[in-house]
XYZ file of C-alpha atoms in Angstrom:
710
model
C 19.535 15.922 16.079
C 20.142 12.463 18.015
C 23.215 10.140 18.101
C 21.589 7.013 18.871
C 22.700 3.926 17.186
C 20.259 1.311 16.322
C 22.105 -2.620 15.144
C 22.250 -3.206 11.312
C 21.288 -6.704 12.482
C 17.633 -5.422 13.492
C 16.851 -4.880 9.944
C 18.342 -7.212 8.322
C 15.525 -9.184 5.839
C 12.847 -9.806 7.907
C 10.268 -11.225 5.608
C 12.939 -14.124 5.438
C 12.581 -14.304 9.592
C 9.243 -17.164 8.851
C 11.226 -18.616 6.268
C 13.566 -20.128 7.868
C 12.464 -20.336 11.179
C 8.108 -21.056 10.652
C 5.333 -18.860 11.214
C 5.558 -17.086 14.612
C 3.943 -19.060 17.352
C 0.315 -17.358 18.783
C 1.415 -15.241 21.926
C 0.072 -15.890 25.680
C -0.267 -12.793 27.822
C 2.650 -12.298 29.664
C 1.125 -10.709 33.187
C -0.615 -13.880 34.714
C 2.639 -15.887 34.573
C 4.837 -12.776 35.542
C 2.278 -11.540 37.818
C 2.245 -15.248 39.746
C 6.090 -15.708 39.333
C 6.619 -12.454 41.500
C 3.972 -13.323 43.638
C 6.281 -16.461 45.061
C 9.300 -14.518 44.686
C 8.277 -11.301 47.234
C 7.193 -14.315 48.836
C 10.064 -16.825 49.426
C 12.299 -13.253 49.563
C 10.175 -11.791 52.896
C 10.674 -15.613 54.509
C 14.359 -14.871 53.503
C 13.957 -11.462 55.455
C 12.632 -12.979 58.389
C 14.475 -15.878 58.936
C 17.567 -13.622 58.723
C 15.956 -10.953 61.264
C 14.928 -14.097 63.926
C 18.483 -14.459 63.637
C 19.710 -11.061 64.704
C 17.165 -11.174 67.347
C 19.175 -14.597 68.847
C 22.279 -13.235 68.388
C 21.284 -10.388 70.576
C 22.583 -7.935 68.096
C 20.904 -3.872 68.076
C 21.303 -1.920 64.978
C 24.595 -0.942 65.472
C 26.418 -3.784 65.846
C 24.340 -5.364 63.288
C 26.213 -7.281 60.189
C 22.922 -6.835 58.068
C 22.570 -3.131 56.080
C 19.375 -1.106 57.451
C 18.011 -1.625 53.879
C 17.979 -5.546 54.225
C 16.124 -5.343 57.502
C 13.305 -3.231 55.627
C 10.336 -4.019 54.847
C 9.728 -6.333 52.114
C 7.222 -4.336 50.014
C 3.899 -5.893 48.841
C 3.576 -8.174 45.452
C 1.632 -4.851 44.342
C 0.022 -5.550 40.813
C 1.052 -2.623 38.425
C -1.621 -0.089 36.158
C -1.423 -1.326 32.680
C -2.632 1.604 32.006
C -0.513 3.723 33.880
C 1.975 6.835 31.398
C 5.533 6.206 30.534
C 7.445 7.727 33.846
C 10.059 10.324 32.518
C 12.222 11.595 35.106
C 14.314 14.785 34.744
C 17.204 14.781 36.311
C 20.480 16.926 36.747
C 22.403 19.277 38.241
C 21.356 22.702 39.833
C 20.022 24.982 37.355
C 21.162 22.853 34.571
C 17.252 23.450 32.839
C 15.060 20.410 34.294
C 12.020 22.789 35.346
C 12.523 24.674 31.398
C 12.364 21.175 29.597
C 9.049 20.001 32.280
C 7.443 23.836 31.196
C 8.416 22.576 27.367
C 7.478 19.020 26.964
C 4.574 19.608 28.667
C 3.246 23.817 28.073
C 2.250 23.768 32.332
C 4.143 25.168 34.793
C 6.472 27.726 33.706
C 6.413 29.115 37.422
C 8.893 26.031 38.291
C 11.800 27.657 35.465
C 14.263 28.798 37.757
C 15.734 32.633 38.152
C 19.070 31.698 38.232
C 18.944 30.609 42.081
C 20.230 27.068 42.914
C 17.701 24.810 44.860
C 14.848 26.535 43.173
C 12.741 23.501 43.007
C 13.235 21.671 45.954
C 10.372 19.029 45.034
C 9.187 16.485 42.215
C 6.290 17.172 40.205
C 4.523 15.501 37.000
C 2.917 16.960 34.611
C 0.999 15.227 31.071
C 2.888 15.852 28.151
C 1.391 17.641 25.729
C 2.759 15.502 22.818
C 0.912 12.188 24.329
C -1.320 11.757 27.150
C 0.167 8.842 28.282
C 4.176 9.998 28.542
C 4.373 11.692 32.185
C 7.414 14.488 32.528
C 8.647 14.355 36.535
C 10.526 17.075 36.961
C 13.495 16.745 40.568
C 15.302 18.794 42.288
C 18.720 18.972 40.997
C 21.940 18.062 42.648
C 24.842 18.568 43.505
C 24.468 22.068 45.281
C 25.843 22.874 48.164
C 23.907 21.863 50.871
C 21.844 19.856 48.566
C 22.144 16.154 50.205
C 18.124 16.180 50.373
C 17.922 17.091 46.962
C 20.359 14.753 45.874
C 18.292 11.753 47.693
C 14.779 12.974 46.317
C 15.913 13.144 43.096
C 17.134 9.391 42.867
C 14.748 7.641 44.991
C 11.737 9.505 41.518
C 14.619 7.541 39.350
C 13.821 4.523 40.868
C 10.095 4.606 39.882
C 10.905 6.153 36.448
C 11.039 4.154 33.338
C 13.169 6.491 31.338
C 15.473 8.772 32.783
C 16.369 11.946 30.840
C 19.476 13.192 32.057
C 19.964 17.068 31.581
C 23.274 18.381 31.311
C 24.661 22.379 30.737
C 26.176 22.557 27.293
C 29.428 24.050 28.826
C 30.095 21.481 31.402
C 29.830 18.731 33.527
C 30.403 19.002 37.599
C 31.843 16.022 40.079
C 29.050 15.797 41.390
C 26.828 15.524 38.566
C 29.427 12.597 37.449
C 28.579 10.931 40.354
C 24.293 10.957 39.988
C 25.065 9.367 36.787
C 27.304 6.509 37.861
C 24.989 5.773 40.384
C 21.890 6.214 38.016
C 23.728 3.579 35.961
C 24.511 0.955 38.874
C 20.065 1.482 39.241
C 19.807 0.451 35.715
C 17.257 2.537 34.134
C 17.450 3.654 30.438
C 18.899 7.245 30.399
C 18.433 9.782 27.389
C 21.015 12.770 27.877
C 20.009 16.110 27.023
C 22.605 18.695 26.279
C 21.124 21.580 27.277
C 22.433 24.964 25.704
C 22.313 27.780 27.918
C 22.660 30.524 25.403
C 21.346 33.666 26.015
C 17.950 34.630 23.614
C 19.651 38.463 24.149
C 20.612 40.393 21.375
C 22.096 38.136 18.916
C 21.873 34.872 21.308
C 18.713 34.069 19.025
C 19.668 34.849 15.788
C 22.846 32.420 15.957
C 20.363 29.931 17.282
C 17.972 30.842 14.316
C 20.573 31.199 11.627
C 23.746 29.490 12.718
C 22.569 26.793 15.062
C 26.336 25.096 14.453
C 27.866 27.650 16.766
C 25.234 27.024 19.101
C 24.907 23.016 19.362
C 27.986 22.602 17.436
C 31.740 21.160 19.267
C 30.251 19.324 22.297
C 31.486 16.087 21.155
C 33.997 15.742 24.149
C 31.290 16.697 26.820
C 29.760 13.869 25.133
C 32.340 11.511 25.976
C 32.890 12.593 29.198
C 29.331 11.847 29.929
C 29.732 8.458 28.046
C 32.396 7.840 30.110
C 31.152 8.517 33.223
C 28.271 6.347 32.382
C 31.312 4.032 31.295
C 32.156 3.372 34.841
C 28.897 2.207 35.704
C 28.744 -0.363 32.618
C 25.989 1.205 30.922
C 25.778 3.325 27.679
C 22.787 5.854 27.086
C 19.905 5.144 25.429
C 20.455 7.985 22.988
C 21.958 11.663 23.181
C 19.592 15.089 22.135
C 20.578 18.524 21.673
C 18.212 21.249 22.860
C 17.585 24.694 23.803
C 15.435 25.043 26.452
C 14.260 28.360 26.811
C 14.410 28.983 23.347
C 11.169 26.065 23.566
C 9.473 28.160 26.316
C 9.710 31.324 24.932
C 8.108 30.095 21.241
C 4.977 28.892 23.783
C 5.375 31.842 25.527
C 3.708 33.904 22.588
C -0.322 33.829 21.663
C 0.891 31.565 18.665
C 3.575 29.771 18.779
C 6.851 30.183 17.290
C 7.288 27.767 15.400
C 10.777 29.118 14.069
C 12.034 29.554 17.670
C 10.385 26.249 17.974
C 12.034 24.434 15.309
C 15.407 25.379 16.957
C 14.992 25.067 20.219
C 15.451 21.561 18.679
C 12.914 19.882 21.646
C 10.800 17.953 18.901
C 14.291 15.773 18.894
C 12.894 14.550 22.302
C 9.648 14.544 22.163
C 10.438 12.473 19.383
C 13.109 10.147 21.121
C 9.971 10.176 24.034
C 7.242 8.814 21.375
C 9.669 6.583 19.609
C 10.324 4.756 23.371
C 6.676 5.167 24.524
C 5.813 3.310 21.518
C 8.121 0.841 21.253
C 8.766 -0.007 24.850
C 5.901 1.599 27.207
C 5.114 -1.848 27.927
C 8.188 -3.364 28.124
C 9.377 -0.551 29.935
C 6.528 -0.451 32.752
C 7.253 -4.691 33.577
C 10.771 -3.627 33.988
C 9.224 -0.885 36.626
C 7.605 -3.003 38.583
C 10.153 -6.008 38.541
C 12.954 -3.799 39.324
C 11.772 -2.566 42.591
C 11.192 -6.079 44.279
C 14.538 -7.201 41.899
C 16.710 -4.483 43.744
C 15.438 -4.948 47.220
C 16.107 -8.962 47.074
C 19.565 -8.073 45.325
C 20.087 -5.792 48.284
C 19.451 -7.851 50.727
C 21.409 -11.236 48.938
C 24.262 -8.747 48.756
C 23.798 -7.925 52.885
C 23.517 -11.622 53.639
C 26.903 -12.109 51.718
C 28.514 -9.472 53.317
C 26.876 -9.888 56.733
C 28.154 -13.810 56.688
C 31.213 -12.964 56.159
C 31.318 -10.341 58.997
C 30.238 -12.805 61.249
C 32.429 -15.174 60.078
C 35.249 -12.700 61.250
C 33.870 -11.989 63.962
C 33.276 -15.939 65.291
C 37.128 -16.672 63.950
C 38.503 -13.302 66.123
C 35.998 -14.466 69.148
C 37.965 -18.080 68.864
C 41.541 -16.784 68.681
C 40.770 -14.378 71.638
C 39.427 -16.840 73.706
C 42.121 -19.389 72.708
C 43.896 -16.145 73.586
C 43.164 -15.180 76.463
C 42.002 -18.108 78.455
C 45.404 -19.334 77.512
C 46.731 -16.281 78.944
C 44.241 -16.880 82.537
C 45.466 -20.427 82.749
C 49.061 -19.886 82.772
C 48.480 -16.685 85.655
C 46.412 -19.387 87.698
C 48.609 -22.299 87.004
C 51.423 -19.865 88.444
C 49.461 -18.452 90.620
C 48.769 -22.079 91.992
C 52.288 -22.667 92.722
C 54.231 -19.324 94.533
C 50.832 -19.849 96.679
C 51.988 -23.590 97.346
C 55.612 -22.440 98.086
C 54.686 -19.516 99.783
C 52.467 -21.795 102.211
C 55.103 -24.570 102.261
C 58.141 -21.833 103.062
C 55.391 -20.436 106.275
C 55.051 -23.814 107.492
C 58.291 -25.278 106.880
C 59.966 -22.650 109.387
C 57.684 -24.225 112.326
C 58.881 -27.323 112.041
C 62.072 -26.191 113.367
C 60.299 -24.588 116.365
C 61.035 -27.308 119.003
C 64.274 -26.744 118.398
C 64.039 -23.393 120.485
C 61.161 -24.902 122.917
C 63.643 -24.525 126.317
C 61.016 -24.596 128.753
C 58.539 -27.436 128.917
C 56.221 -25.897 131.721
C 53.248 -23.865 131.182
C 54.979 -21.564 129.073
C 55.131 -23.979 126.765
C 51.664 -23.450 125.651
C 51.263 -20.070 125.241
C 54.427 -20.249 123.174
C 53.041 -22.486 120.761
C 49.526 -20.233 120.725
C 51.970 -16.864 119.663
C 53.942 -19.158 117.128
C 50.753 -20.142 115.100
C 48.966 -16.808 115.401
C 52.177 -15.671 114.170
C 51.667 -17.999 111.158
C 48.125 -17.466 110.556
C 48.944 -14.016 110.090
C 51.986 -14.857 108.118
C 49.562 -16.959 105.960
C 47.137 -14.504 105.529
C 48.962 -11.502 104.581
C 51.059 -13.826 101.948
C 47.895 -15.771 100.030
C 45.616 -12.477 100.010
C 48.853 -10.448 98.604
C 49.112 -13.210 95.868
C 45.530 -13.251 95.243
C 45.613 -9.448 95.083
C 48.470 -9.758 92.535
C 46.257 -12.394 90.310
C 42.781 -10.327 90.545
C 45.181 -7.241 89.215
C 46.663 -9.744 86.761
C 43.960 -11.484 85.282
C 42.379 -7.511 84.778
C 45.393 -6.360 82.711
C 45.509 -9.720 80.915
C 42.464 -9.034 79.823
C 43.007 -5.444 79.010
C 46.231 -6.617 77.340
C 43.821 -9.310 75.235
C 41.180 -6.971 74.243
C 43.977 -4.150 73.141
C 44.608 -6.980 70.305
C 41.495 -8.277 69.379
C 38.174 -7.117 70.617
C 36.203 -5.923 73.616
C 36.173 -8.693 76.589
C 34.527 -7.065 79.717
C 37.185 -8.053 83.067
C 33.506 -8.494 85.151
C 33.192 -11.938 82.897
C 36.046 -12.984 85.264
C 34.828 -12.303 88.378
C 36.821 -12.957 91.414
C 33.984 -11.515 94.020
C 33.980 -14.750 95.919
C 38.337 -14.821 95.882
C 39.393 -11.804 98.361
C 40.489 -13.142 101.719
C 41.047 -16.648 103.633
C 39.545 -15.782 106.663
C 36.246 -17.891 106.202
C 38.335 -20.309 105.744
C 41.320 -19.766 107.953
C 40.677 -17.300 110.329
C 42.749 -16.039 113.512
C 40.240 -16.595 115.751
C 39.878 -20.628 115.037
C 43.515 -21.176 116.228
C 43.737 -18.637 118.891
C 40.241 -20.814 119.684
C 41.747 -24.484 119.880
C 45.108 -22.915 121.810
C 43.415 -21.037 124.728
C 40.806 -23.413 125.776
C 42.667 -26.314 125.602
C 45.096 -26.830 128.676
C 47.765 -29.449 130.821
C 44.626 -30.020 132.943
C 42.544 -31.546 130.761
C 45.324 -33.719 128.840
C 45.322 -35.533 125.699
C 41.999 -36.370 125.445
C 40.176 -33.267 127.161
C 42.517 -31.199 124.417
C 41.010 -32.791 121.179
C 38.288 -33.393 122.178
C 38.014 -29.594 123.359
C 39.355 -28.641 120.274
C 36.897 -30.744 118.019
C 34.038 -29.375 120.042
C 35.223 -25.596 118.837
C 35.548 -26.509 115.641
C 31.977 -28.041 115.605
C 30.716 -24.445 117.234
C 31.759 -22.621 114.801
C 30.407 -24.383 112.596
C 33.712 -26.118 110.925
C 32.462 -30.304 112.462
C 34.559 -31.739 109.210
C 37.269 -30.483 107.324
C 40.270 -28.585 107.541
C 38.720 -26.074 110.127
C 37.603 -29.669 112.702
C 41.248 -30.949 111.855
C 43.658 -27.608 112.670
C 41.049 -27.278 115.492
C 41.460 -30.723 117.384
C 45.036 -30.983 116.356
C 46.063 -27.201 118.068
C 43.721 -29.152 121.033
C 45.535 -32.107 120.348
C 49.095 -30.774 120.546
C 49.085 -28.600 123.171
C 46.920 -30.845 125.537
C 49.433 -33.468 125.672
C 52.003 -30.731 125.117
C 51.305 -29.215 128.651
C 50.321 -33.143 129.866
C 53.977 -33.456 129.543
C 55.190 -30.534 131.353
C 52.796 -32.076 134.552
C 54.340 -35.378 134.866
C 56.635 -34.865 138.058
C 57.463 -38.138 138.530
C 58.078 -39.213 134.935
C 60.200 -36.238 134.486
C 62.455 -37.045 137.471
C 63.021 -40.317 136.444
C 64.039 -38.665 132.666
C 66.621 -36.812 134.703
C 68.176 -39.553 136.164
C 68.764 -41.148 133.386
C 69.494 -39.108 130.605
C 70.700 -35.822 131.907
C 69.279 -32.242 131.385
C 70.639 -32.087 128.318
C 68.591 -35.548 127.277
C 66.277 -34.552 128.787
C 66.243 -31.515 126.450
C 66.772 -33.471 123.441
C 64.111 -35.913 124.839
C 61.421 -33.195 125.439
C 61.891 -31.245 121.988
C 61.974 -35.146 120.410
C 58.390 -35.285 122.274
C 57.637 -32.112 120.586
C 58.565 -32.196 117.291
C 56.716 -35.950 116.833
C 53.783 -34.214 117.645
C 53.834 -30.468 116.224
C 55.576 -32.084 112.643
C 52.428 -33.595 111.816
C 49.937 -31.213 112.798
C 52.593 -28.359 110.770
C 51.686 -31.754 108.091
C 47.637 -31.125 108.689
C 47.933 -27.316 108.256
C 49.965 -27.055 105.210
C 47.420 -29.683 103.810
C 44.390 -28.203 104.699
C 45.860 -24.516 103.343
C 46.924 -26.045 99.715
C 43.778 -28.156 99.956
C 41.635 -24.435 100.836
C 43.713 -22.640 97.910
C 43.222 -25.118 95.619
C 39.253 -25.324 96.268
C 39.251 -21.263 95.899
C 41.765 -21.447 92.111
C 39.497 -24.878 90.963
C 36.780 -22.211 91.673
C 38.604 -19.619 89.244
C 39.705 -22.373 86.853
C 35.784 -23.156 86.874
C 34.403 -20.011 86.384
C 37.183 -20.035 83.358
C 36.031 -23.004 81.847
C 32.320 -21.518 82.120
C 32.924 -18.271 80.610
C 34.870 -20.289 77.883
C 32.021 -22.897 77.202
C 29.814 -19.660 76.693
C 32.620 -17.912 74.294
C 32.258 -21.378 72.230
C 29.088 -20.887 72.247
C 28.870 -17.723 71.451
C 31.275 -18.605 68.474
C 29.466 -21.121 67.535
C 26.618 -19.709 66.995
C 28.254 -16.787 64.676
C 29.057 -19.658 62.815
C 26.170 -20.963 62.598
C 24.486 -18.073 60.887
C 26.879 -17.476 58.784
C 26.618 -20.314 57.164
C 23.220 -20.190 57.029
C 23.315 -16.605 55.995
C 25.557 -17.994 53.140
C 22.895 -20.189 52.329
C 19.886 -17.347 52.457
C 22.357 -15.774 50.178
C 22.760 -18.020 47.445
C 18.657 -18.835 47.717
C 17.942 -15.315 46.953
C 20.190 -15.068 44.191
C 18.450 -18.211 43.085
C 15.793 -16.599 43.103
C 16.917 -13.674 40.985
C 17.947 -15.630 38.780
C 14.334 -17.319 38.294
C 12.623 -13.739 37.999
C 15.437 -13.263 35.675
C 13.992 -15.659 33.452
C 10.631 -14.652 33.842
C 11.450 -11.371 33.071
C 12.859 -12.061 30.008
C 10.369 -14.790 28.750
C 7.905 -11.945 29.818
C 10.123 -9.132 27.699
C 10.104 -11.859 24.820
C 5.892 -11.758 24.503
C 5.355 -8.420 24.628
C 7.492 -8.274 21.466
C 6.352 -10.945 20.127
C 8.506 -13.166 20.188
C 6.457 -16.172 21.473
C 8.540 -18.557 19.636
C 11.924 -17.312 21.651
C 9.866 -17.195 25.119
C 9.012 -20.976 24.501
C 12.887 -21.723 24.057
C 13.857 -19.930 27.084
C 16.452 -21.658 29.977
C 17.766 -19.542 32.445
C 18.756 -16.318 31.834
C 21.397 -13.229 34.028
C 20.221 -9.564 34.402
C 22.132 -6.997 34.911
C 19.628 -4.354 34.426
C 20.822 -1.363 32.189
C 22.905 -3.001 30.589
C 22.115 -6.168 29.042
C 19.727 -9.863 29.663
C 21.896 -13.145 28.819
C 19.315 -15.550 27.730
C 20.026 -19.109 27.406
C 18.305 -20.721 24.256
C 18.553 -24.129 22.824
C 20.229 -24.061 19.440
C 17.393 -23.676 16.714
C 16.106 -20.616 19.179
C 19.841 -19.171 19.348
C 19.929 -18.842 16.419
C 16.974 -16.996 15.138
C 18.035 -14.611 18.000
C 20.861 -13.276 16.793
C 19.762 -13.260 12.836
C 16.868 -11.343 14.538
C 17.434 -9.929 17.984
C 14.378 -9.278 19.540
C 14.147 -5.840 20.475
C 12.698 -5.723 24.435
C 14.064 -2.539 25.494
C 17.447 -3.654 26.769
C 20.133 -5.250 25.295
C 18.903 -9.758 25.023
C 22.468 -11.389 24.590
C 21.210 -14.754 23.688
C 23.406 -17.768 23.921
C 23.279 -21.540 23.542
C 24.353 -24.598 26.396
C 27.622 -26.144 25.337
C 29.160 -29.844 26.344
C 29.768 -30.199 29.553
C 33.107 -29.085 30.568
C 33.025 -26.496 27.079
C 30.560 -23.690 28.993
C 33.581 -21.437 29.210
C 33.706 -21.327 25.571
C 30.795 -21.179 25.187
C 30.671 -17.347 26.307
C 31.536 -16.679 22.518
C 28.003 -17.351 21.635
C 27.167 -14.544 23.858
C 29.562 -12.349 23.067
C 28.458 -12.426 19.715
C 24.746 -10.447 20.686
C 26.734 -8.078 23.391
C 27.946 -5.936 20.355
C 28.064 -5.237 16.786
C 32.128 -6.457 16.171
C 34.099 -9.182 15.122
C 34.533 -10.940 18.053
C 36.317 -14.210 18.787
C 37.263 -16.903 21.238
C 40.571 -16.245 22.107
C 41.598 -19.543 24.614
C 39.831 -21.616 26.818
C 40.112 -24.269 29.591
C 37.645 -26.559 31.765
C 37.149 -23.240 34.098
C 37.910 -20.345 32.121
C 37.752 -18.471 28.898
C 39.434 -15.124 27.117
C 37.049 -13.456 24.255
C 38.844 -10.691 22.140
C 36.053 -7.794 20.606
C 37.347 -5.496 17.693
C 35.740 -2.757 18.970
C 36.392 0.496 20.801
C 34.245 -0.815 23.723
C 35.223 0.974 27.982
C 36.592 -1.275 29.801
C 33.786 -0.857 32.458
C 31.174 -1.994 30.704
C 33.685 -5.515 29.114
C 34.469 -5.576 32.529
C 30.561 -5.488 33.481
C 30.057 -8.049 30.461
C 32.240 -10.304 31.808
C 30.776 -10.164 35.361
C 27.854 -10.944 34.143
C 28.860 -14.106 32.016
C 30.911 -15.212 34.826
C 27.779 -15.248 36.775
C 25.611 -16.871 34.388
C 28.045 -19.715 33.437
C 29.428 -20.430 36.164
C 32.691 -19.816 34.572
C 35.734 -17.050 34.838
C 35.196 -15.454 31.642
C 37.323 -12.202 30.286
C 36.942 -10.013 27.700
C 39.839 -7.903 25.663
C 39.363 -5.661 23.065
C 40.789 -3.400 20.381
C 41.673 -0.615 21.851
C 40.248 1.322 25.234
C 39.107 4.681 25.046
C 37.015 5.250 28.542
C 39.499 3.792 30.948
C 38.447 4.937 33.802
């Protein structure tokens, strides 16, 4: 018993085909053109993969960081030539203890030792054997899916399904488990034709065998709900079963286990229904299935790579946008921090130096002690500035680190080490106390103005500071100290001043003379510190600018690779579309429809669901009145006038389903179709997506009722 549906148009007055459309053209060998196309396809796919891997290497991304999936980074696979004499490969799949090994034994008459004893995971490997009904059919047993701790078994089974021509899904006739539902959906996505077998597990002990022989409806009946549930799970992947068959696998095995075949028990097991379905598939579609098996492995890898590149492009674009925003944010914050620190340090210098501008007002003794007082004041100033500026620098360092960490929390990882401040930790190399002390300590009243200035410059030279702020300040200190000391030792001049100016006048004049000499030196001192601070902070800004340039360069690299991958993904999709065109032509030739094959303009294939083929007008009507039996649903359509492409979706929909179909509405960009049938929404969604891709316009399909909505 099966419930296989055959489209009515397949049997519509076949004798009239030649009358309406002419005698069929001589059929060309489909394989040479297909093999040439596959060679180009695999070569170009490998080039795309190599380009993508080169981009990853250039971006210096390891496997964990790579936006390209591991499968897509794998080998491209060779352009192997299929064995045209290979048997139809039928892979048995199903939940553990569903009866797969019993079916293997029943279909092949061998390997009875693989039949389980009630334990889960009894069969842990794959095993193939030739069918008893035909040497051109190979039946492959696989481990069960869904057993506890059986993830490896499921992977082995799905791997075998990828190499199948037909998958036989074995389901016990009592229920379907969630693990089975998930596996069915995966099989639907793989796109292999699926024959569903409901295996009755009723015991043959006692009255069990009698019920099977005399009252089969008690054994096989009332399973419509389970069939609908299986269809619903498959529909969620957009596919429908090729056939549904009811069997009693253990009865079929027992019928063969005797010296002579128990023909009554064998017939009651209905194993012949499954055998007939496989023989029918082998007779009508063996070459098509073999061809699709050959094509689909390469096609799937290319589609996975295209999807991975498309998702990777989006991921890289997101990374670039994030990096760009992060860089703008962190560098903006750091620039504000450096600018604020510059202003604060300038104020610190001005404040510390400014407090010494009134130093001369406190001078009362212009003798030999003046030099030591000035030297002590300069030492205090140096220590004060050293402490203040180092404190500011430490705060700046901590603020940079904390700002990076805070921005990192808000955005993404940015290492604080990239903003290195190791060379900015102290000001001793710029302004050392030793330098000022040396200038003050050596200069004196004996040398006078020129002597003090010359010795100060010589000390600066000896310390490696012949020019720049060090030399200026050293010279200035020597000049001031030497000049003030000279004022203190000029006795004749002092006496004249006392006579004409008086004591207070002399003190004021001396202070004024000191002020004239101290003020410019303090100005020079402040400017030198400001220059030193500016140089240090400019160095920070330069480091930040270099880092920003590196960030921008990497962001541009991400943008470039993102755009490149999007382009590569589109190229791959075009390659797949061209492969689909070659596949459609080969399938039509295998089906002896050369005229249709030559009329194929373009095609879009959804494995296991449909192939959308655009023909010229005459071929379209031929394909609709006489649909080709290609092993997959070939839905023909025809080119339409410009801006009417969306409405052209109706021509394809007419071939997708045996039900009234109409165009509800269409515009330049969209179309809405209505199908007067109970089609699962997941399937119509798959059709809509395929039509959208094929036509390049948004297509939606509504149905009369939606019975199998997930």
